Short mmCIF file of C-alpha atoms in Angstrom, two decimals:
data_model
loop_
_atom_site.label_atom_id
_atom_site.label_comp_id
_atom_site.label_asym_id
_atom_site.label_seq_id
_atom_site.Cartn_x
_atom_site.Cartn_y
_atom_site.Cartn_z
CA UNK A 1 83.96 92.30 11.51
CA UNK A 2 80.82 90.58 10.31
CA UNK A 3 80.47 88.57 13.45
CA UNK A 4 79.74 91.55 15.70
CA UNK A 5 76.48 90.85 17.45
CA UNK A 6 74.63 93.93 16.39
CA UNK A 7 71.24 92.55 17.36
CA UNK A 8 72.07 92.42 21.02
CA UNK A 9 72.81 96.11 21.06
CA UNK A 10 69.52 96.90 19.41
CA UNK A 11 67.64 94.66 21.79
CA UNK A 12 69.16 96.45 24.78
CA UNK A 13 68.00 99.73 23.34
CA UNK A 14 64.47 98.43 22.83
CA UNK A 15 64.32 97.25 26.42
CA UNK A 16 65.60 100.59 27.66
CA UNK A 17 63.04 102.41 25.51
CA UNK A 18 60.23 100.29 26.90
CA UNK A 19 61.41 100.99 30.45
CA UNK A 20 61.43 104.71 29.68
CA UNK A 21 57.84 104.53 28.40
CA UNK A 22 56.67 102.81 31.56
CA UNK A 23 58.50 105.31 33.75
CA UNK A 24 56.97 108.18 31.84
CA UNK A 25 53.49 106.78 32.27
CA UNK A 26 54.05 106.55 36.03
CA UNK A 27 55.57 110.00 36.34
CA UNK A 28 52.78 111.58 34.31
CA UNK A 29 50.10 110.05 36.50
CA UNK A 30 51.57 110.14 40.02
CA UNK A 31 53.11 113.10 41.85
CA UNK A 32 56.46 112.49 43.59
CA UNK A 33 54.69 112.99 46.90
CA UNK A 34 50.90 113.25 47.06
CA UNK A 35 48.44 114.97 49.37
CA UNK A 36 47.45 113.60 52.75
CA UNK A 37 44.47 111.28 52.32
CA UNK A 38 42.28 109.40 54.80
CA UNK A 39 43.74 105.96 55.38
CA UNK A 40 40.49 104.33 54.41
CA UNK A 41 41.07 105.43 50.82
CA UNK A 42 43.06 102.21 50.61
CA UNK A 43 39.82 100.26 50.61
CA UNK A 44 39.16 101.38 47.07
CA UNK A 45 42.34 99.65 45.94
CA UNK A 46 41.38 96.29 47.38
CA UNK A 47 37.72 96.53 46.64
CA UNK A 48 35.91 93.60 48.20
CA UNK A 49 38.99 91.67 49.28
CA UNK A 50 38.24 90.33 52.77
CA UNK A 51 41.82 89.98 53.96
CA UNK A 52 42.83 93.47 52.96
CA UNK A 53 39.58 95.07 54.09
CA UNK A 54 40.07 93.63 57.56
CA UNK A 55 43.71 94.62 57.69
CA UNK A 56 43.04 98.17 56.59
CA UNK A 57 40.36 98.37 59.28
CA UNK A 58 42.95 97.27 61.82
CA UNK A 59 45.44 99.81 60.54
CA UNK A 60 42.85 102.58 60.65
CA UNK A 61 42.68 102.17 64.43
CA UNK A 62 46.24 103.45 64.66
CA UNK A 63 46.61 105.73 61.67
CA UNK A 64 44.39 108.47 60.32
CA UNK A 65 46.12 109.46 57.11
CA UNK A 66 48.31 108.19 54.35
CA UNK A 67 50.47 110.12 51.91
CA UNK A 68 51.46 108.35 48.73
CA UNK A 69 54.81 108.55 47.01
CA UNK A 70 55.60 107.82 43.40
CA UNK A 71 56.45 104.15 42.84
CA UNK A 72 59.73 104.74 41.05
CA UNK A 73 62.10 102.65 43.14
CA UNK A 74 63.03 105.69 45.22
CA UNK A 75 59.87 105.55 47.31
CA UNK A 76 61.53 104.45 50.54
CA UNK A 77 64.11 107.22 50.50
CA UNK A 78 61.62 109.86 49.41
CA UNK A 79 59.01 108.80 51.96
CA UNK A 80 61.65 108.61 54.69
CA UNK A 81 63.01 112.07 53.91
CA UNK A 82 59.61 113.70 53.68
CA UNK A 83 58.30 112.11 56.84
CA UNK A 84 61.45 112.84 58.80
CA UNK A 85 61.58 116.46 57.74
CA UNK A 86 57.91 116.85 58.61
CA UNK A 87 58.80 115.65 62.10
CA UNK A 88 61.78 117.99 62.28
CA UNK A 89 59.67 121.02 61.35
CA UNK A 90 57.76 120.56 64.57
CA UNK A 91 60.74 119.71 66.71
CA UNK A 92 63.28 122.48 66.88
CA UNK A 93 65.98 120.73 68.88
CA UNK A 94 65.87 117.58 66.73
CA UNK A 95 66.02 119.85 63.68
CA UNK A 96 69.15 121.58 64.94
CA UNK A 97 70.78 118.27 65.72
CA UNK A 98 69.94 116.92 62.30
CA UNK A 99 71.18 120.04 60.56
CA UNK A 100 74.54 119.66 62.30
CA UNK A 101 74.73 115.98 61.42
CA UNK A 102 73.87 116.70 57.79
CA UNK A 103 76.43 119.49 57.63
CA UNK A 104 79.17 117.20 58.92
CA UNK A 105 78.15 114.27 56.75
CA UNK A 106 79.93 115.52 53.65
CA UNK A 107 83.40 115.43 55.20
CA UNK A 108 82.67 112.00 56.54
CA UNK A 109 81.69 110.72 53.11
CA UNK A 110 84.76 112.26 51.54
CA UNK A 111 86.85 110.52 54.19
CA UNK A 112 85.16 107.26 53.21
CA UNK A 113 86.34 107.81 49.65
CA UNK A 114 83.39 109.44 47.89
CA UNK A 115 84.45 111.95 45.21
CA UNK A 116 84.21 115.38 46.82
CA UNK A 117 83.85 117.19 43.51
CA UNK A 118 80.47 115.65 42.72
CA UNK A 119 79.41 115.00 46.30
CA UNK A 120 79.46 118.71 46.95
CA UNK A 121 76.56 119.27 44.55
CA UNK A 122 74.27 116.87 46.32
CA UNK A 123 75.32 118.04 49.74
CA UNK A 124 74.73 121.69 48.90
CA UNK A 125 71.26 120.99 47.62
CA UNK A 126 70.48 118.79 50.62
CA UNK A 127 71.54 121.57 53.01
CA UNK A 128 69.51 124.09 51.07
CA UNK A 129 66.40 121.93 51.44
CA UNK A 130 67.03 121.62 55.18
CA UNK A 131 67.40 125.40 55.50
CA UNK A 132 64.18 125.96 53.63
CA UNK A 133 62.19 123.80 56.04
CA UNK A 134 63.62 125.27 59.23
CA UNK A 135 61.05 125.51 62.05
CA UNK A 136 62.37 129.06 62.60
CA UNK A 137 61.21 130.21 59.19
CA UNK A 138 58.41 132.79 59.28
CA UNK A 139 54.84 131.60 58.89
CA UNK A 140 54.92 128.72 61.32
CA UNK A 141 54.36 125.00 60.78
CA UNK A 142 51.78 125.23 58.02
CA UNK A 143 53.85 127.54 55.88
CA UNK A 144 57.00 125.47 56.27
CA UNK A 145 55.07 122.25 55.68
CA UNK A 146 53.73 123.57 52.40
CA UNK A 147 57.26 124.62 51.43
CA UNK A 148 58.40 121.07 52.17
CA UNK A 149 55.64 119.68 49.99
CA UNK A 150 56.56 122.03 47.17
CA UNK A 151 60.25 121.15 47.34
CA UNK A 152 59.57 117.43 47.34
CA UNK A 153 57.50 117.73 44.19
CA UNK A 154 60.21 119.58 42.32
CA UNK A 155 62.09 116.79 40.64
CA UNK A 156 65.51 118.47 40.81
CA UNK A 157 65.42 118.99 44.56
CA UNK A 158 63.46 115.89 45.41
CA UNK A 159 65.80 113.58 43.52
CA UNK A 160 68.91 115.24 44.91
CA UNK A 161 67.63 114.57 48.41
CA UNK A 162 67.15 110.92 47.44
CA UNK A 163 70.64 110.75 45.96
CA UNK A 164 72.18 112.20 49.07
CA UNK A 165 70.36 109.77 51.37
CA UNK A 166 71.50 106.92 49.14
CA UNK A 167 75.08 108.13 49.51
CA UNK A 168 74.73 108.38 53.28
CA UNK A 169 73.32 104.85 53.32
CA UNK A 170 76.14 103.59 51.13
CA UNK A 171 78.68 105.31 53.37
CA UNK A 172 77.24 103.64 56.45
CA UNK A 173 77.42 100.22 54.78
CA UNK A 174 81.04 100.82 53.95
CA UNK A 175 81.89 102.17 57.37
CA UNK A 176 80.51 99.09 59.08
CA UNK A 177 81.04 96.65 56.27
CA UNK A 178 81.80 93.75 58.55
CA UNK A 179 78.47 94.06 60.35
CA UNK A 180 76.34 94.64 57.25
CA UNK A 181 77.96 91.84 55.29
CA UNK A 182 75.84 89.49 57.45
CA UNK A 183 72.64 90.86 55.92
CA UNK A 184 73.66 90.34 52.35
CA UNK A 185 72.44 87.27 50.54
CA UNK A 186 74.40 85.54 47.87
CA UNK A 187 77.94 86.25 46.84
CA UNK A 188 77.71 90.01 46.86
CA UNK A 189 80.45 91.85 48.69
CA UNK A 190 79.40 95.02 50.50
CA UNK A 191 81.27 96.97 47.86
CA UNK A 192 79.30 95.36 45.03
CA UNK A 193 76.04 95.72 46.90
CA UNK A 194 76.58 99.42 47.48
CA UNK A 195 77.36 100.06 43.83
CA UNK A 196 74.56 97.93 42.48
CA UNK A 197 71.71 98.22 44.96
CA UNK A 198 72.22 101.38 46.99
CA UNK A 199 73.83 104.20 45.03
CA UNK A 200 71.99 103.88 41.71
CA UNK A 201 68.72 105.80 41.62
CA UNK A 202 65.47 103.86 41.18
CA UNK A 203 66.80 100.76 42.95
CA UNK A 204 64.34 99.50 45.51
CA UNK A 205 65.22 99.40 49.17
CA UNK A 206 65.37 96.45 51.48
CA UNK A 207 65.74 96.11 55.25
CA UNK A 208 69.47 96.62 55.01
CA UNK A 209 68.99 100.05 53.41
CA UNK A 210 66.57 101.03 56.17
CA UNK A 211 68.79 99.81 58.96
CA UNK A 212 71.87 101.56 57.59
CA UNK A 213 70.10 104.85 56.94
CA UNK A 214 68.48 104.87 60.39
CA UNK A 215 71.82 104.12 61.98
CA UNK A 216 73.56 106.86 60.02
CA UNK A 217 70.98 109.50 60.94
CA UNK A 218 70.02 108.26 64.39
CA UNK A 219 66.39 108.08 63.30
CA UNK A 220 63.71 105.50 64.10
CA UNK A 221 61.22 104.13 61.57
CA UNK A 222 58.12 102.00 62.07
CA UNK A 223 57.07 100.06 58.99
CA UNK A 224 53.57 98.56 58.81
CA UNK A 225 53.43 95.60 56.47
CA UNK A 226 50.21 95.31 54.55
CA UNK A 227 50.23 92.08 52.61
CA UNK A 228 48.28 88.90 52.13
CA UNK A 229 49.93 87.25 55.13
CA UNK A 230 47.93 85.38 57.75
CA UNK A 231 45.57 87.03 60.22
CA UNK A 232 43.67 90.29 60.26
CA UNK A 233 46.43 92.23 61.93
CA UNK A 234 48.98 94.33 60.14
CA UNK A 235 52.45 93.51 61.40
CA UNK A 236 54.76 96.33 62.28
CA UNK A 237 58.52 96.40 62.53
CA UNK A 238 60.65 99.06 64.18
CA UNK A 239 64.07 100.03 62.87
CA UNK A 240 66.28 99.90 64.81
CA UNK A 241 64.42 97.55 67.14
CA UNK A 242 63.37 99.11 70.41
CA UNK A 243 63.66 102.69 69.16
CA UNK A 244 60.78 105.11 69.47
CA UNK A 245 59.84 105.82 65.85
CA UNK A 246 59.54 109.31 64.43
CA UNK A 247 58.82 108.11 60.91
CA UNK A 248 55.84 105.88 60.04
CA UNK A 249 55.67 104.07 56.74
CA UNK A 250 53.36 101.53 55.18
CA UNK A 251 54.90 98.82 53.04
CA UNK A 252 52.96 96.99 50.42
CA UNK A 253 55.01 94.53 48.40
CA UNK A 254 57.38 96.68 46.39
CA UNK A 255 56.28 100.07 47.68
CA UNK A 256 56.46 102.48 50.63
CA UNK A 257 54.05 105.31 51.50
CA UNK A 258 53.87 107.62 54.51
CA UNK A 259 51.52 107.06 57.46
CA UNK A 260 50.21 109.50 60.06
CA UNK A 261 49.47 108.07 63.51
CA UNK A 262 46.36 109.17 65.39
CA UNK B 1 81.95 123.70 39.75
CA UNK B 2 78.32 123.55 38.70
CA UNK B 3 78.92 122.27 35.20
CA UNK B 4 77.75 118.89 36.27
CA UNK B 5 74.26 120.08 36.91
CA UNK B 6 73.76 121.19 33.37
CA UNK B 7 71.61 118.19 32.80
CA UNK B 8 69.86 117.84 36.12
CA UNK B 9 66.12 117.59 35.69
CA UNK B 10 64.09 119.60 35.42
CA UNK B 11 65.76 122.77 36.58
CA UNK B 12 69.52 122.52 36.95
CA UNK B 13 71.01 123.66 40.23
CA UNK B 14 73.12 126.15 38.32
CA UNK B 15 69.92 127.92 37.35
CA UNK B 16 68.21 127.44 40.67
CA UNK B 17 70.93 129.35 42.41
CA UNK B 18 72.88 131.82 40.39
CA UNK B 19 74.87 131.14 37.33
CA UNK B 20 77.79 133.16 38.55
CA UNK B 21 79.67 130.31 40.08
CA UNK B 22 79.59 128.20 36.97
CA UNK B 23 82.81 128.22 35.01
CA UNK B 24 82.78 127.93 31.24
CA UNK B 25 81.66 124.38 30.58
CA UNK B 26 84.58 123.23 28.44
CA UNK B 27 87.04 124.30 31.09
CA UNK B 28 85.43 122.84 34.09
CA UNK B 29 85.85 119.13 33.72
CA UNK B 30 89.34 118.03 33.13
CA UNK B 31 91.26 120.99 34.47
CA UNK B 32 90.12 120.50 37.99
CA UNK B 33 91.77 117.16 38.38
CA UNK B 34 92.74 115.83 34.98
CA UNK B 35 93.08 112.06 34.91
CA UNK B 36 95.76 110.82 32.59
CA UNK B 37 94.96 109.47 29.20
CA UNK B 38 91.46 110.84 28.76
CA UNK B 39 89.98 114.14 27.69
CA UNK B 40 86.57 115.51 26.86
CA UNK B 41 84.58 118.66 26.23
CA UNK B 42 81.06 119.61 25.20
CA UNK B 43 80.42 120.17 21.51
CA UNK B 44 80.17 123.79 20.38
CA UNK B 45 76.47 123.87 19.68
CA UNK B 46 75.08 121.41 22.20
CA UNK B 47 76.19 121.22 25.78
CA UNK B 48 74.42 117.87 26.25
CA UNK B 49 76.70 116.16 23.74
CA UNK B 50 80.36 115.78 24.53
CA UNK B 51 83.26 114.62 22.44
CA UNK B 52 85.91 112.66 24.23
CA UNK B 53 89.14 110.86 23.56
CA UNK B 54 90.64 107.92 25.37
CA UNK B 55 94.27 107.09 24.79
CA UNK B 56 95.01 103.40 24.67
CA UNK B 57 96.48 102.34 28.00
CA UNK B 58 100.17 101.49 28.14
CA UNK B 59 101.29 97.88 28.11
CA UNK B 60 98.11 96.77 26.38
CA UNK B 61 97.49 96.12 22.68
CA UNK B 62 95.51 99.39 22.68
CA UNK B 63 98.66 101.40 23.44
CA UNK B 64 99.16 104.46 21.21
CA UNK B 65 95.56 104.38 19.98
CA UNK B 66 93.47 107.53 20.22
CA UNK B 67 89.88 106.44 20.44
CA UNK B 68 87.12 108.95 19.96
CA UNK B 69 83.80 108.75 21.78
CA UNK B 70 80.60 110.69 22.14
CA UNK B 71 78.87 111.16 25.45
CA UNK B 72 75.23 112.09 25.23
CA UNK B 73 73.51 113.41 28.34
CA UNK B 74 69.78 113.54 28.86
CA UNK B 75 68.00 115.86 31.24
CA UNK B 76 67.88 112.95 33.65
CA UNK B 77 71.60 113.14 34.25
CA UNK B 78 73.00 112.61 36.87
CA UNK B 79 70.16 110.34 37.96
CA UNK B 80 70.69 108.26 34.88
CA UNK B 81 73.91 107.61 33.01
CA UNK B 82 74.67 109.32 29.72
CA UNK B 83 74.90 107.25 26.55
CA UNK B 84 78.52 106.65 25.68
CA UNK B 85 79.67 105.31 22.35
CA UNK B 86 82.94 104.81 20.60
CA UNK B 87 83.06 106.68 17.31
CA UNK B 88 86.36 105.04 16.46
CA UNK B 89 86.28 101.39 15.54
CA UNK B 90 87.20 99.38 18.63
CA UNK B 91 87.73 95.63 18.59
CA UNK B 92 87.01 94.63 22.16
CA UNK B 93 84.92 91.95 23.88
CA UNK B 94 82.67 94.55 25.53
CA UNK B 95 82.18 96.98 22.65
CA UNK B 96 79.30 96.51 20.22
CA UNK B 97 79.65 96.95 16.46
CA UNK B 98 77.89 100.31 16.67
CA UNK B 99 80.36 101.52 19.31
CA UNK B 100 77.99 100.93 22.24
CA UNK B 101 79.79 99.87 25.40
CA UNK B 102 78.80 97.09 27.76
CA UNK B 103 80.01 98.41 31.09
CA UNK B 104 78.24 97.99 34.41
CA UNK B 105 78.70 101.56 35.59
CA UNK B 106 76.93 102.78 32.46
CA UNK B 107 74.03 100.48 33.21
CA UNK B 108 72.99 98.89 36.48
CA UNK B 109 75.86 100.22 38.58
CA UNK B 110 75.54 103.83 37.63
CA UNK B 111 76.02 106.21 40.55
CA UNK B 112 74.97 109.86 40.35
CA UNK B 113 78.40 110.72 41.74
CA UNK B 114 80.12 109.74 38.49
CA UNK B 115 81.31 112.59 36.35
CA UNK B 116 82.85 112.54 32.90
CA UNK B 117 86.33 111.82 34.26
CA UNK B 118 85.07 108.83 36.19
CA UNK B 119 83.25 107.48 33.12
CA UNK B 120 86.24 107.87 30.81
CA UNK B 121 88.65 106.41 33.33
CA UNK B 122 86.41 103.36 33.76
CA UNK B 123 86.21 102.83 30.01
CA UNK B 124 89.97 103.13 29.83
CA UNK B 125 90.36 100.38 32.40
CA UNK B 126 87.85 98.28 30.49
CA UNK B 127 90.22 98.44 27.52
CA UNK B 128 92.97 97.00 29.72
CA UNK B 129 90.77 94.44 31.43
CA UNK B 130 88.03 93.10 29.17
CA UNK B 131 85.27 90.99 30.62
CA UNK B 132 84.94 88.17 28.08
CA UNK B 133 82.12 86.56 30.05
CA UNK B 134 79.72 89.30 29.14
CA UNK B 135 80.53 89.76 25.48
CA UNK B 136 79.18 92.46 23.20
CA UNK B 137 81.48 91.20 20.46
CA UNK B 138 81.61 87.42 20.61
CA UNK B 139 84.53 87.12 18.17
CA UNK B 140 86.65 89.46 20.25
CA UNK B 141 85.67 87.61 23.42
CA UNK B 142 86.51 84.25 21.94
CA UNK B 143 89.84 85.39 20.53
CA UNK B 144 90.69 87.10 23.82
CA UNK B 145 90.17 83.82 25.65
CA UNK B 146 91.53 81.37 23.10
CA UNK B 147 93.88 83.10 20.73
CA UNK B 148 95.44 86.11 22.35
CA UNK B 149 97.86 86.73 19.48
CA UNK B 150 95.11 87.01 16.92
CA UNK B 151 93.14 89.19 19.35
CA UNK B 152 96.07 91.54 19.70
CA UNK B 153 96.52 91.66 15.94
CA UNK B 154 92.90 92.69 15.44
CA UNK B 155 93.19 95.29 18.21
CA UNK B 156 96.34 96.73 16.69
CA UNK B 157 94.55 97.11 13.36
CA UNK B 158 92.02 99.30 15.23
CA UNK B 159 94.83 101.26 16.83
CA UNK B 160 96.26 102.04 13.39
CA UNK B 161 92.80 102.88 12.08
CA UNK B 162 92.40 105.31 14.99
CA UNK B 163 95.28 107.45 13.70
CA UNK B 164 93.48 107.97 10.39
CA UNK B 165 90.01 108.69 11.79
#
């Protein structure tokens, strides 16, 4: 058995260890979801860069605040969930509708073939989070908002919400596989894509994730793209197109944060 | 039904709610819906480390083998996969010399919905269907592709070894 390639195994472990160290550094220094900050705090990050300074100025005309999320590959899902629930806290009828949809989603996922035994865990936690941010809870908006913030910074809850949204997204891709196959580059089948790019935690999201999640939940997202692209204007994109957004996000290459319109 | 959350970071759901609903850990996994040919249970003194056995699948050279494994959970489970290793010697294109397993669902295709049954069942199918294009043991991969008889002979030696272990 002398020809076993032991070194490869060790190398894998070293790489995994290094990844862990980097993740730990990020998690020690950045909360899962931060406090609301004035949008112009972004200037500090691009100190002196003309293109970005101009673009942030443009963005500041439309948005007052930004709320950062931890850059751990789950940022889209976490930002989406936080922002959407913040909207739901102040909109009782949308909240009720969403609660019903979330309640029914488990059976739908089981029908699509997800294992009910483990799905139940995530669903239960997801429903618990929704109950805890009900607009009917005593104390009014501010109290419920601070509960939301607390929940989203407790790793156990926060990550379970992300997992569940990933499963909903994956379910939507499967349900309408024929349609979503068109968005997938390369030789990936929808099945492979779901298992490799959607369901695993810490995998970054692309347009296809956003479109599928919005479609599954009936929600609208506006994403503002802040990058080095031409012009002094920040380009926005609505998902699905033509829908009035309830969630506002800023995308900088590789990362999503939450925006608050004026 | 909450056994699965034992490792969820940082505060398992079983503790967040009440512990009443949680069955005894060793009983909860494979009695619910026991898949054939695999079994597993936490070790006596550490619930994060499980011992498991996979029986060699029928109609493969692994048939009749009883291969022991350890499954080591971290507090990041189920967000991240546990570390799974064969303790028994296994001659297979996707098993490293130290027992480490090269399997996509334990790496980049891990889904938080996988439980111990799903992991063991996947490893069992890997025994039946090796992927010689992503070898962890290049000799096994080469023999699997080019000299199936010799491959089967080496596998059978492991099967016999597994009785003694």
